[in-house]
PDB file of C-alpha atoms and ligand atoms in Angstrom:
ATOM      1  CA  UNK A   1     -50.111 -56.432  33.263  1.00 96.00           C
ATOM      2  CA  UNK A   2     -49.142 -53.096  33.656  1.00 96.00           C
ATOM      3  CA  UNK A   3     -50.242 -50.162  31.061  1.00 96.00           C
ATOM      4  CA  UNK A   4     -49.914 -46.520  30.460  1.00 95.00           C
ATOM      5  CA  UNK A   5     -50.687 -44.150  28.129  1.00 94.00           C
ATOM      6  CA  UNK A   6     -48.204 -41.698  26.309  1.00 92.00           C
ATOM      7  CA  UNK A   7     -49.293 -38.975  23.662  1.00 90.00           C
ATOM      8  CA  UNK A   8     -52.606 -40.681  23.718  1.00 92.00           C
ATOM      9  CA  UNK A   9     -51.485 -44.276  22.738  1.00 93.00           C
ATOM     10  CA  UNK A  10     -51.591 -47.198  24.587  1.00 95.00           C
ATOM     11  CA  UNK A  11     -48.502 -48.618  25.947  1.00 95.00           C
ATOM     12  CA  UNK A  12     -47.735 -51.813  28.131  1.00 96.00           C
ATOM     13  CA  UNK A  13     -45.138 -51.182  31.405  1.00 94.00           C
ATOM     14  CA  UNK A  14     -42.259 -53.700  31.408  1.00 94.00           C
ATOM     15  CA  UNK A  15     -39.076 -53.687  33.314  1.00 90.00           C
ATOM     16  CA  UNK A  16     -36.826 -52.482  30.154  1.00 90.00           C
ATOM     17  CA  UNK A  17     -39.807 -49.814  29.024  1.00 92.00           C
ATOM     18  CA  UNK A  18     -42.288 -48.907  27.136  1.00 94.00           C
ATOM     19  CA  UNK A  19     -44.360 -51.463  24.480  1.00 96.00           C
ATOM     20  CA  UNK A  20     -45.933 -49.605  22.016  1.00 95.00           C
ATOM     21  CA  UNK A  21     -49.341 -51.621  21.242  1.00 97.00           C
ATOM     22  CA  UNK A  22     -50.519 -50.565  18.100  1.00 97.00           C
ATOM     23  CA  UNK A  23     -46.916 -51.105  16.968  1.00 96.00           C
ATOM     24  CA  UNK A  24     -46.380 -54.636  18.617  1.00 97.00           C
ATOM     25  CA  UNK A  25     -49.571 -55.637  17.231  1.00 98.00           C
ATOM     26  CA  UNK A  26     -49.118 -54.591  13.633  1.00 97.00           C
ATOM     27  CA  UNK A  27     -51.959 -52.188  14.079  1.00 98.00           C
ATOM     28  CA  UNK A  28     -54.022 -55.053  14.907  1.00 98.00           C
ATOM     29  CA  UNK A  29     -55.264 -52.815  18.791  1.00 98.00           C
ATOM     30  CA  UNK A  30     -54.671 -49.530  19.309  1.00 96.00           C
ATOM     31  CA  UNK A  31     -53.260 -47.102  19.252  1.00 97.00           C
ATOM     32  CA  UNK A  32     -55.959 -45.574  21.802  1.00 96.00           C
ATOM     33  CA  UNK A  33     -56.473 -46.801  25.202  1.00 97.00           C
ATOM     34  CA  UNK A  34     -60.264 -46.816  23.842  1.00 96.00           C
ATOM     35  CA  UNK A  35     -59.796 -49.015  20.910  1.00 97.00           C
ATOM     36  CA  UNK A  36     -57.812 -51.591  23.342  1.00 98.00           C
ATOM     37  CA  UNK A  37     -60.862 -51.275  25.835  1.00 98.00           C
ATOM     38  CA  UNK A  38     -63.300 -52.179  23.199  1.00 97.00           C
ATOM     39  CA  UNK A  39     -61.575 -55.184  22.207  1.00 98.00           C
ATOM     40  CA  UNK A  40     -60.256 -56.385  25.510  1.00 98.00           C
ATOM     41  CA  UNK A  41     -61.325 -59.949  25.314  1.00 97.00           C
ATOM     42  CA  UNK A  42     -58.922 -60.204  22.207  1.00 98.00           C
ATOM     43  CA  UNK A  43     -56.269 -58.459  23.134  1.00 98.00           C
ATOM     44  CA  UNK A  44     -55.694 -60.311  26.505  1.00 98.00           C
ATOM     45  CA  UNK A  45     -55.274 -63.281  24.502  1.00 98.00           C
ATOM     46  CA  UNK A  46     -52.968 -61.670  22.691  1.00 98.00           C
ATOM     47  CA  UNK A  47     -51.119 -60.204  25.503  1.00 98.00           C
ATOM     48  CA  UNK A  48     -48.494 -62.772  26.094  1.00 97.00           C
ATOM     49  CA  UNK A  49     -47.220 -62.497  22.668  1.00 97.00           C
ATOM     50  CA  UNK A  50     -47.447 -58.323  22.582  1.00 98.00           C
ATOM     51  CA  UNK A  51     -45.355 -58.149  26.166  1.00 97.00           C
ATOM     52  CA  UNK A  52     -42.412 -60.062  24.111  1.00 96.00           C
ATOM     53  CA  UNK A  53     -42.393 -57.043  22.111  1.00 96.00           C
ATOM     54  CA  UNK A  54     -39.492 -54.354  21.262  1.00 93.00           C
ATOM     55  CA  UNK A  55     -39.832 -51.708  23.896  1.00 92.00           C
ATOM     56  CA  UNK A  56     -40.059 -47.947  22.489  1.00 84.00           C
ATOM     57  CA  UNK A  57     -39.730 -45.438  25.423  1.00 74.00           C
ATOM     58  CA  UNK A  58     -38.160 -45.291  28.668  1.00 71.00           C
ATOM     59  CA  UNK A  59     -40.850 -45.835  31.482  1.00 64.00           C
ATOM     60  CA  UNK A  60     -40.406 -42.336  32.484  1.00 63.00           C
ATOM     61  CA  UNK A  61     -42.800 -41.208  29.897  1.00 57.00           C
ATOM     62  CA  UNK A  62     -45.352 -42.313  31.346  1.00 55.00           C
ATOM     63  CA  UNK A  63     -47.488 -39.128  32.629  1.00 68.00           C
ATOM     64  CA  UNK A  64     -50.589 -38.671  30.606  1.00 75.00           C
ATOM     65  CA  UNK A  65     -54.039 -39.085  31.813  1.00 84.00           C
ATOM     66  CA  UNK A  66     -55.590 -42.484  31.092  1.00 93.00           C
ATOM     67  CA  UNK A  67     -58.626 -41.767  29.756  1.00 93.00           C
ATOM     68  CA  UNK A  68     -60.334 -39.298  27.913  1.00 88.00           C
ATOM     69  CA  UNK A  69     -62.803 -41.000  26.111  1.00 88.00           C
ATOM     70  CA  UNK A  70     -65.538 -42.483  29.055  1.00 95.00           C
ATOM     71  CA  UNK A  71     -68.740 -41.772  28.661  1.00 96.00           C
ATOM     72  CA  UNK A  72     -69.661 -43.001  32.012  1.00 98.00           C
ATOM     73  CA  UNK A  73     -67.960 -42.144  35.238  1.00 98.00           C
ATOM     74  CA  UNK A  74     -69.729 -43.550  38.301  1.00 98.00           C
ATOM     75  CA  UNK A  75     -68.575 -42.839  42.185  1.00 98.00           C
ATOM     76  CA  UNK A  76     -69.713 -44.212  45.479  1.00 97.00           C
ATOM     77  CA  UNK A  77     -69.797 -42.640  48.414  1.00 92.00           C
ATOM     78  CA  UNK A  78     -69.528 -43.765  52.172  1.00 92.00           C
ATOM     79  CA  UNK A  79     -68.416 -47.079  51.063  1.00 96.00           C
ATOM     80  CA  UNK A  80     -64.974 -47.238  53.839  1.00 96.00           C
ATOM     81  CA  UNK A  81     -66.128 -48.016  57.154  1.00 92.00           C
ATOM     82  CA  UNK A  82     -63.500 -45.857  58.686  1.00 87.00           C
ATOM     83  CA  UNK A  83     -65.044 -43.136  56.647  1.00 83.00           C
ATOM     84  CA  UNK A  84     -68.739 -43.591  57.682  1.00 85.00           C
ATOM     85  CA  UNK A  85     -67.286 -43.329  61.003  1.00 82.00           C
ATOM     86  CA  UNK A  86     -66.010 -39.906  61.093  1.00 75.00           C
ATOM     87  CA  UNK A  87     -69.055 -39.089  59.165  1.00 77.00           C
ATOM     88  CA  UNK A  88     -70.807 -39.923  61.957  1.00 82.00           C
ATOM     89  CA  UNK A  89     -73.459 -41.320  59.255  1.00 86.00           C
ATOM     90  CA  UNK A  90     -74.696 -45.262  59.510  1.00 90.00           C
ATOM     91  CA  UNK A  91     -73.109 -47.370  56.952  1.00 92.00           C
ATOM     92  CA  UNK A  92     -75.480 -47.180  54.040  1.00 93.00           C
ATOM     93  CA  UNK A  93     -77.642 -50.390  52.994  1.00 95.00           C
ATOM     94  CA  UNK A  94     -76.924 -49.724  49.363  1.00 96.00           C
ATOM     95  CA  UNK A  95     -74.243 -48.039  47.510  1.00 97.00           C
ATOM     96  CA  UNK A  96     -74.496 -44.521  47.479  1.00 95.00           C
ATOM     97  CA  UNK A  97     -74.075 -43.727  43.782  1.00 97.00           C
ATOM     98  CA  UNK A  98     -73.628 -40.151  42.195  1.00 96.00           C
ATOM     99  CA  UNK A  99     -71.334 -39.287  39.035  1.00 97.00           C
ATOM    100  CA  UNK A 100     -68.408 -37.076  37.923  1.00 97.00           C
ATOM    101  CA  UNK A 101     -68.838 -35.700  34.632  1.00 97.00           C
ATOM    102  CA  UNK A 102     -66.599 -36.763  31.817  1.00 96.00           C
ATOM    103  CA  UNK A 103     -65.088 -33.604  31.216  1.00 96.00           C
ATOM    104  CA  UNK A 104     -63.338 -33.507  34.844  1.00 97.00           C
ATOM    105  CA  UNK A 105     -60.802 -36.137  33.960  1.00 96.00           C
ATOM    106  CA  UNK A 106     -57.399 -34.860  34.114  1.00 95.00           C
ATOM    107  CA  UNK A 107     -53.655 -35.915  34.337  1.00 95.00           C
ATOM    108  CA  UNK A 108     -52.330 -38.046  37.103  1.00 96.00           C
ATOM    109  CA  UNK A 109     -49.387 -34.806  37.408  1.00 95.00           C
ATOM    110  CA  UNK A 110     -49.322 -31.197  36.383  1.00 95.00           C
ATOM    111  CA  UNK A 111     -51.529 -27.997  38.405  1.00 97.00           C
ATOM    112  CA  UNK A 112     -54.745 -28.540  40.050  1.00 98.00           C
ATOM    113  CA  UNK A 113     -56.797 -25.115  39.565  1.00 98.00           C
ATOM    114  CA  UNK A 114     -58.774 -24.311  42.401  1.00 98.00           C
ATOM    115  CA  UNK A 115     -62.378 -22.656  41.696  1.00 97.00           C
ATOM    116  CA  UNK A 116     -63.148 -22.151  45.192  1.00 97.00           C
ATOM    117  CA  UNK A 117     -61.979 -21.893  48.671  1.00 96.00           C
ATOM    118  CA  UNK A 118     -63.443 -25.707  49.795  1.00 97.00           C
ATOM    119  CA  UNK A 119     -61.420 -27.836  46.745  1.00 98.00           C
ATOM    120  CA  UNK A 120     -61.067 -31.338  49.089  1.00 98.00           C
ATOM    121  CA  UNK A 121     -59.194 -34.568  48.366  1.00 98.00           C
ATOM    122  CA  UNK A 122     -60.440 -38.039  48.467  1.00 98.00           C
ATOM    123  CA  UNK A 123     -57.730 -40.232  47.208  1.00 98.00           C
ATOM    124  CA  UNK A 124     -60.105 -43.710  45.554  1.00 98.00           C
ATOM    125  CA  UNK A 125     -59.154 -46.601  43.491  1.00 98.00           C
ATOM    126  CA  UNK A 126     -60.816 -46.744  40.533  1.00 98.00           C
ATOM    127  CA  UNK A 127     -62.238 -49.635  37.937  1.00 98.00           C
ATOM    128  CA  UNK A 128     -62.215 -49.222  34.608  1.00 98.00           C
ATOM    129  CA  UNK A 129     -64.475 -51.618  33.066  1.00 98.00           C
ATOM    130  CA  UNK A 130     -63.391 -53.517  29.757  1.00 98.00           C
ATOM    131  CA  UNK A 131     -66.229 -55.786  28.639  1.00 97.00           C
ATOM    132  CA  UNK A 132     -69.293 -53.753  29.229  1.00 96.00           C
ATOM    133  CA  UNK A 133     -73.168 -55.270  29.894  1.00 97.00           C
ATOM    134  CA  UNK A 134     -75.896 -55.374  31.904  1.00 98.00           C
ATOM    135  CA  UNK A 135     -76.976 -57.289  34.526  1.00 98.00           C
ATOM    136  CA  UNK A 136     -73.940 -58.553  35.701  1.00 98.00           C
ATOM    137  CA  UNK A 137     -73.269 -60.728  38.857  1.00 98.00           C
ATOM    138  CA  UNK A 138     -71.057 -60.219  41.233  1.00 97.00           C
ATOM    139  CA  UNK A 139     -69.360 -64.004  39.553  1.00 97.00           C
ATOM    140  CA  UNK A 140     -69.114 -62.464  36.750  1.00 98.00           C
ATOM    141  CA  UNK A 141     -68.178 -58.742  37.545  1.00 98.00           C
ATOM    142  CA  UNK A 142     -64.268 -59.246  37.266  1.00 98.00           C
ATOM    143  CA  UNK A 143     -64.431 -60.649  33.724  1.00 97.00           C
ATOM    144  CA  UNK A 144     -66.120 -57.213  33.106  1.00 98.00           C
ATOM    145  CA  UNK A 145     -63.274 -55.180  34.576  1.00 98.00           C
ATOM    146  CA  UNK A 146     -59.972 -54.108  32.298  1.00 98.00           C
ATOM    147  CA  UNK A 147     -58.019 -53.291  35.332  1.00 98.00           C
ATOM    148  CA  UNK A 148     -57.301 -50.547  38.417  1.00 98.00           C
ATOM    149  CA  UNK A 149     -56.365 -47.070  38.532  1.00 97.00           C
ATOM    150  CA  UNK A 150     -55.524 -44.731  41.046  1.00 98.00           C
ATOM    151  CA  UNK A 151     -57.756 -41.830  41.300  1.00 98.00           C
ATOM    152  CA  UNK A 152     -58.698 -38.295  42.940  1.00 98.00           C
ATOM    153  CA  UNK A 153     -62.283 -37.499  43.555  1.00 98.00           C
ATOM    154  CA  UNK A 154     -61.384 -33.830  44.121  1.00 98.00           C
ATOM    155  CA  UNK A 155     -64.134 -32.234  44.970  1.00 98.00           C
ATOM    156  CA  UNK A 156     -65.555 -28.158  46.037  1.00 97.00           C
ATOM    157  CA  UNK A 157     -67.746 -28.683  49.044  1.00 96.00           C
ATOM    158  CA  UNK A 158     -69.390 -25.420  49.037  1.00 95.00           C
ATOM    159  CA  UNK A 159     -70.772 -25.887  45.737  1.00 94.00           C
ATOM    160  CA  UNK A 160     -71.128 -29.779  46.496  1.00 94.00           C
ATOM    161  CA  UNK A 161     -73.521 -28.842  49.442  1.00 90.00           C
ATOM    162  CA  UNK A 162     -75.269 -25.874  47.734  1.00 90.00           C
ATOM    163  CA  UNK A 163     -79.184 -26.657  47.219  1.00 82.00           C
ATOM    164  CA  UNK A 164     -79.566 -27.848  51.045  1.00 83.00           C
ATOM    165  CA  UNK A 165     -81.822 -30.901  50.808  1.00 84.00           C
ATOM    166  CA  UNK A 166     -80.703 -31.599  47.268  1.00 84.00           C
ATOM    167  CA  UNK A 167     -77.003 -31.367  47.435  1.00 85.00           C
ATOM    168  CA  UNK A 168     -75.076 -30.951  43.707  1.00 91.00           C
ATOM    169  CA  UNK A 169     -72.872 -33.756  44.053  1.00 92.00           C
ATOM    170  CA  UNK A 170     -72.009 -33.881  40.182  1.00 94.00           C
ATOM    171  CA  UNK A 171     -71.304 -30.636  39.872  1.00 95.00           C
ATOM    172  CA  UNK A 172     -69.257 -30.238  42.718  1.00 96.00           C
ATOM    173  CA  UNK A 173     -67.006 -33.024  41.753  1.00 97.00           C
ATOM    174  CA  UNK A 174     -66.925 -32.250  37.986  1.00 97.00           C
ATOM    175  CA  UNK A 175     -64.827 -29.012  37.591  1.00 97.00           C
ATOM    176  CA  UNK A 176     -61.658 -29.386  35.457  1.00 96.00           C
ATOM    177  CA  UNK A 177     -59.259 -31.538  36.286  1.00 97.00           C
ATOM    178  CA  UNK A 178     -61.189 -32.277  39.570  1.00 98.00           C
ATOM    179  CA  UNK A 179     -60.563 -36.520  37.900  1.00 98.00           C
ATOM    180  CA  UNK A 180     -57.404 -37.403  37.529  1.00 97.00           C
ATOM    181  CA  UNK A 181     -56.397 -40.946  36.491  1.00 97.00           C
ATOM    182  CA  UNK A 182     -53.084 -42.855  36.341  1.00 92.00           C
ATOM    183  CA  UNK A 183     -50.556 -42.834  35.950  1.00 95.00           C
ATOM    184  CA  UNK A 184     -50.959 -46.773  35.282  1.00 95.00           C
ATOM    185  CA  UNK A 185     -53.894 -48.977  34.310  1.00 97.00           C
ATOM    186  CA  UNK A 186     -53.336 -52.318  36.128  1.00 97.00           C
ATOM    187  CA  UNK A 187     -54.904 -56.009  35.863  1.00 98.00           C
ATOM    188  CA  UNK A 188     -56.856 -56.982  38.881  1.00 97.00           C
ATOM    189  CA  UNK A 189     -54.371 -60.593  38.638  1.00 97.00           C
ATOM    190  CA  UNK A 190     -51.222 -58.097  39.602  1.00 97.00           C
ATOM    191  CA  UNK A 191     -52.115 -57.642  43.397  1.00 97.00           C
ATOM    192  CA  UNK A 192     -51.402 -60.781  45.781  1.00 96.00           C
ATOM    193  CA  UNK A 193     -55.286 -60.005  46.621  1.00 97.00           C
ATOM    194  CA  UNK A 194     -57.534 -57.854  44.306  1.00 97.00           C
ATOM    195  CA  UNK A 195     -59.814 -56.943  47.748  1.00 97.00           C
ATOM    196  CA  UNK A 196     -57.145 -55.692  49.578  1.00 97.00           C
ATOM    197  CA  UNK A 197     -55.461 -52.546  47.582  1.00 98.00           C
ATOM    198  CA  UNK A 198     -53.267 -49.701  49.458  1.00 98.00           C
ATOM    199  CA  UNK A 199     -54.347 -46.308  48.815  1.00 98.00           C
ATOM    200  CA  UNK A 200     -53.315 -42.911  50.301  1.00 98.00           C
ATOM    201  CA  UNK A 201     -52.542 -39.446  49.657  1.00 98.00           C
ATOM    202  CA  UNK A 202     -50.400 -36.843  51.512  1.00 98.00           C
ATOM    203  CA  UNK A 203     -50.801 -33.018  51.461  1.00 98.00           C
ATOM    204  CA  UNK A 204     -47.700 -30.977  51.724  1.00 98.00           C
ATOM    205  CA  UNK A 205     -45.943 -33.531  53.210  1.00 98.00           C
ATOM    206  CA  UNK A 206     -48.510 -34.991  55.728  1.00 98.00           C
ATOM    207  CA  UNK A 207     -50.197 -38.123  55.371  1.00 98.00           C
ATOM    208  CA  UNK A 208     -54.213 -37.475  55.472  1.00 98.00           C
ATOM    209  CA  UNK A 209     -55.412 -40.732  53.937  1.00 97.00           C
ATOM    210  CA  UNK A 210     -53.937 -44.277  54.352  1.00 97.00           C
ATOM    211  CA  UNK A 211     -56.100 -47.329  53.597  1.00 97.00           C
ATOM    212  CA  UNK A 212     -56.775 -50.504  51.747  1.00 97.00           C
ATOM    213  CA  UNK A 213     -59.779 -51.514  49.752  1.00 97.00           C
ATOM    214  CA  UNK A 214     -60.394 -54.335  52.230  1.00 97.00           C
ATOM    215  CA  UNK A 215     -62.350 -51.879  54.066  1.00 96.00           C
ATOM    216  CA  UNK A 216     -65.439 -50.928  51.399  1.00 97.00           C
ATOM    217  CA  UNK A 217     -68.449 -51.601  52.188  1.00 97.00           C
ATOM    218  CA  UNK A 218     -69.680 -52.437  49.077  1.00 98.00           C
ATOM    219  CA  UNK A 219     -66.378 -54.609  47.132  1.00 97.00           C
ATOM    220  CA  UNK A 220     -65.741 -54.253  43.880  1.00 98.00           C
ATOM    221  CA  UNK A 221     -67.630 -56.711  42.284  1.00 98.00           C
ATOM    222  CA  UNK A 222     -70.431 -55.655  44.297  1.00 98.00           C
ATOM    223  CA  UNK A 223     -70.148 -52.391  42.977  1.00 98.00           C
ATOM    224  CA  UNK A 224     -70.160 -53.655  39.500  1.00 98.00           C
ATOM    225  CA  UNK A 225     -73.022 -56.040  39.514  1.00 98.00           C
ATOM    226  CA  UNK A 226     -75.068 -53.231  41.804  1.00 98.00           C
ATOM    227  CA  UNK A 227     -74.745 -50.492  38.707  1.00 98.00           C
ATOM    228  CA  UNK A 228     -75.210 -52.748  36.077  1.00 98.00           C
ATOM    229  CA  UNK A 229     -78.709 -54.073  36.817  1.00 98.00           C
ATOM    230  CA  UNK A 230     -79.608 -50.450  36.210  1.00 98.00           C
ATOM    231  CA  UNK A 231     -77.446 -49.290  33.390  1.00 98.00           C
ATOM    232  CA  UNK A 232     -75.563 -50.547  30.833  1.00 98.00           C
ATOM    233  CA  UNK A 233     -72.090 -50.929  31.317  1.00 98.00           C
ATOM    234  CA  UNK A 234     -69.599 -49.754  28.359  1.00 98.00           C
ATOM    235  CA  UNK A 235     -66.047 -50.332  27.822  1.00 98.00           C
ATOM    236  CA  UNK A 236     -63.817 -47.185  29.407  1.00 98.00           C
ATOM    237  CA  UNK A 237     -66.508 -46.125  32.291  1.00 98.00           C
ATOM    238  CA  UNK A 238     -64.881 -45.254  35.268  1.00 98.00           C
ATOM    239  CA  UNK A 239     -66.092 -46.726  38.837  1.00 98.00           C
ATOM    240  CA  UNK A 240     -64.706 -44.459  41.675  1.00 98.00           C
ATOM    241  CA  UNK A 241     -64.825 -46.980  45.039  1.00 98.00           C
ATOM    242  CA  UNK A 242     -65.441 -44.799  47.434  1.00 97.00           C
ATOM    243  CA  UNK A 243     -62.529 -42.642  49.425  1.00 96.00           C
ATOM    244  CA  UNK A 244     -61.223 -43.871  52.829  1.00 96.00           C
ATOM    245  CA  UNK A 245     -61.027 -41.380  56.388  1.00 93.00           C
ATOM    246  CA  UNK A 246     -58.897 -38.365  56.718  1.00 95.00           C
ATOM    247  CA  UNK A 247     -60.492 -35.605  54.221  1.00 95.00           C
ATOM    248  CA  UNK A 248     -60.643 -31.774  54.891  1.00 96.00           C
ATOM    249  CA  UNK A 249     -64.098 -32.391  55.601  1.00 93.00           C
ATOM    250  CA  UNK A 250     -63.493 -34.293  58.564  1.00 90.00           C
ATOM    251  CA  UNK A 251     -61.102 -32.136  60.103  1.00 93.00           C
ATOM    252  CA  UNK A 252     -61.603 -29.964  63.201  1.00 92.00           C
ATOM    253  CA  UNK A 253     -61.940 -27.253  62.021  1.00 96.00           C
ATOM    254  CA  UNK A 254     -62.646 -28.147  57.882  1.00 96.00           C
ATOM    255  CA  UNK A 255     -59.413 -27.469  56.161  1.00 97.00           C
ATOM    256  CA  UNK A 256     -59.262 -27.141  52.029  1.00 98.00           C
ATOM    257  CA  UNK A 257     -56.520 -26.246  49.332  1.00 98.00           C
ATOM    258  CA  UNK A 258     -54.943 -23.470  49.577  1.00 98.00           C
ATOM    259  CA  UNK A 259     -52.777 -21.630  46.137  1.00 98.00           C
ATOM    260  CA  UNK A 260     -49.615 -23.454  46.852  1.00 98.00           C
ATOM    261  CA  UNK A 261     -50.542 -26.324  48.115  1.00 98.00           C
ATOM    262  CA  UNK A 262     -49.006 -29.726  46.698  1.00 98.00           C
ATOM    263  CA  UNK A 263     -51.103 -32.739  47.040  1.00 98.00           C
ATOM    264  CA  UNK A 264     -49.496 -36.115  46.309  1.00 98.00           C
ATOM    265  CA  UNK A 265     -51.769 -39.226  46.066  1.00 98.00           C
ATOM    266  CA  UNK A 266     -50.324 -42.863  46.595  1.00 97.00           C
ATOM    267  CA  UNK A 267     -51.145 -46.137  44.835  1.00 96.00           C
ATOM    268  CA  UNK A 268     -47.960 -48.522  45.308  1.00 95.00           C
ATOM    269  CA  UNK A 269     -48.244 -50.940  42.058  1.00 95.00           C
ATOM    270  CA  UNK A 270     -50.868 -48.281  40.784  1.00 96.00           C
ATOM    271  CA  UNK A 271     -48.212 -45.334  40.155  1.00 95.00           C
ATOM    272  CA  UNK A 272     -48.189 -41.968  42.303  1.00 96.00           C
ATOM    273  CA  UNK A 273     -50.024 -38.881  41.397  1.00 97.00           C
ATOM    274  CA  UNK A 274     -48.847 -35.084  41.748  1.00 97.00           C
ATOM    275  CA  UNK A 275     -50.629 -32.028  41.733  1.00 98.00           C
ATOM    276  CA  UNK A 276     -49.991 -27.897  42.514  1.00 98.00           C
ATOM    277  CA  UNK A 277     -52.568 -26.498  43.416  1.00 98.00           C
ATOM    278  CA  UNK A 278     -53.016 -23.030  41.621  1.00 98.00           C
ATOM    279  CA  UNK A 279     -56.137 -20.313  42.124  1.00 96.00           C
ATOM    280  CA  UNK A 280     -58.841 -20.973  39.394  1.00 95.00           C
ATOM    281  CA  UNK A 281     -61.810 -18.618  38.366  1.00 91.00           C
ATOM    282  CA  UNK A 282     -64.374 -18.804  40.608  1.00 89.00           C
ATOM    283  CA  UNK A 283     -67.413 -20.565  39.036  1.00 86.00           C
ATOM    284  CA  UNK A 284     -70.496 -17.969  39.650  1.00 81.00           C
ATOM    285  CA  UNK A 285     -67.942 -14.655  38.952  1.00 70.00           C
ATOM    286  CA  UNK A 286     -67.623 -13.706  42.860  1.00 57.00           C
ATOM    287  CA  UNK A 287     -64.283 -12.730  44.400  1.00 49.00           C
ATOM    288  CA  UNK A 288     -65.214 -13.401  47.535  1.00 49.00           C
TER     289      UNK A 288
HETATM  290 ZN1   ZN B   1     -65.391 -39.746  46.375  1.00 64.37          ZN
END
């Protein structure tokens, strides 16, 4: 199943368009992405009967962010081999685990603002968990998860580095807009293997990042069972899997966003993302 959200209702992708949920369901789920989250067990067995539905909308509607109402937002890092590699770092022994702020998530298209002069991409896939709980094994993890989503872990690496030995990995990664989602929330049963998901992202016009999920470290369900011995899992967190090789970062020298720049992020199945970049304030009132 494929799912968007329009004007901040929940809305199942079909070849002729658009399925309204709340609508198809009499009012029964919906008409937030949240309410369907919460009640995901039910509504899956209702799906079948909701995707026979009268379509609303045109599939071109389809450009809102996914979520606004997470409370949790979790993201990995060094957790692509390929990654760890031009790192140089050893591939870590547990996941790496640090979190985006709520208030970062943004739309899948529209301008990217750019606080500083060291915004970065990381094009990731992310897991947005339906069932939440705790202590989950990895068995059990993908009855926990609602679906995929393509993601960008945008992320200012001057203020991401700040504090030396205690870098400020949240806030660096949680300015506005710095996590978009989308455009499409999809069900892990969709992909001819749920381990092995193409991901990529371009910047004007050059490919930076082309991968698959079969290289993480740490797999999804891994992932899922790792956080939730520790916290409790609710429906609509956000996992962020880690992003693959070929950020500004790692390039010779470091190159960021510039004003202008147009960054266009890559999910097949999972929808494409666009974003123009455009100067932001700068967080701390310096013009430098
Ligand atoms: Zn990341």
């Amino acid at each position: 199943m494929r799912a968007t959200v329009v004007d901040g209702r929940f809305q199942l992708v079909v070849e002729r368009g658009l399925i309204d949920v709340h609508i198809a369901s009499s009012g029964r789920f919906g008409p937030s992405i949240d309410d369907v989250l919460h009640n995901w067990h039910d509504f899956l067995l209702e799906l079948p009967i909701l995707l026979a539905a009268p379509t609303h909308r045109a599939q071109d509607g389809a450009t809102d962010g996914l979520l606004t109402g997470s409370r949790q937002v979790f993201a990995v890092g060094l957790n692509y081999r390929q990654h760890a590699l031009e790192s140089g770092l050893p591939l870590p022994t547990v996941p790496l685990v640090f979190t985006k702020y709520p208030s970062s998530l943004g739309s899948p298209r529209g301008t990217l603002e750019l606080p500083t002069d060291a915004v970065d991409w990381e094009v990731e896939l992310a897991v947005v968990v339906g069932p939440g709980g705790r202590n989950i094994t990895p068995d059990e993890a993908w009855a926990h998860i609602a679906g995929f989503c393509l993601a960008q872990d945008y992320s200012a690496r001057d203020v991401q580095m700040a504090g030396g030995s205690a870098p400020q990995f949240s806030l660096g990664k949680s300015f506005r807009g710095f996590l978009p989602l989308g455009p499409f929330l999809v069900t892990p049963d969709e992909f001819a293997d749920r381990n092995d998901i193409p991901i990529g992202c371009s910047v004007n016009g050059v490919l930076r990042q082309s991968s698959s999920t079969a290289d993480l470290v740490f797999d999804v369900a891994e992932l899922v069972a790792y956080l939730s011995r520790i916290v409790e899992l609710h429906p609509g967190d956000v996992i962020l899997t880690g992003t693959p090789s070929g950020v500004g970062l790692g390039m010779r020298p470091p190159t960021y966003l510039r004003p202008g720049d147009v960054v266009e992020t890559h999910g097949g199945m999972l929808g494409d993302m666009r974003h123009d970049c455009v100067a932001g304030d700068p967080p701390f009132g310096s013009t430098s």
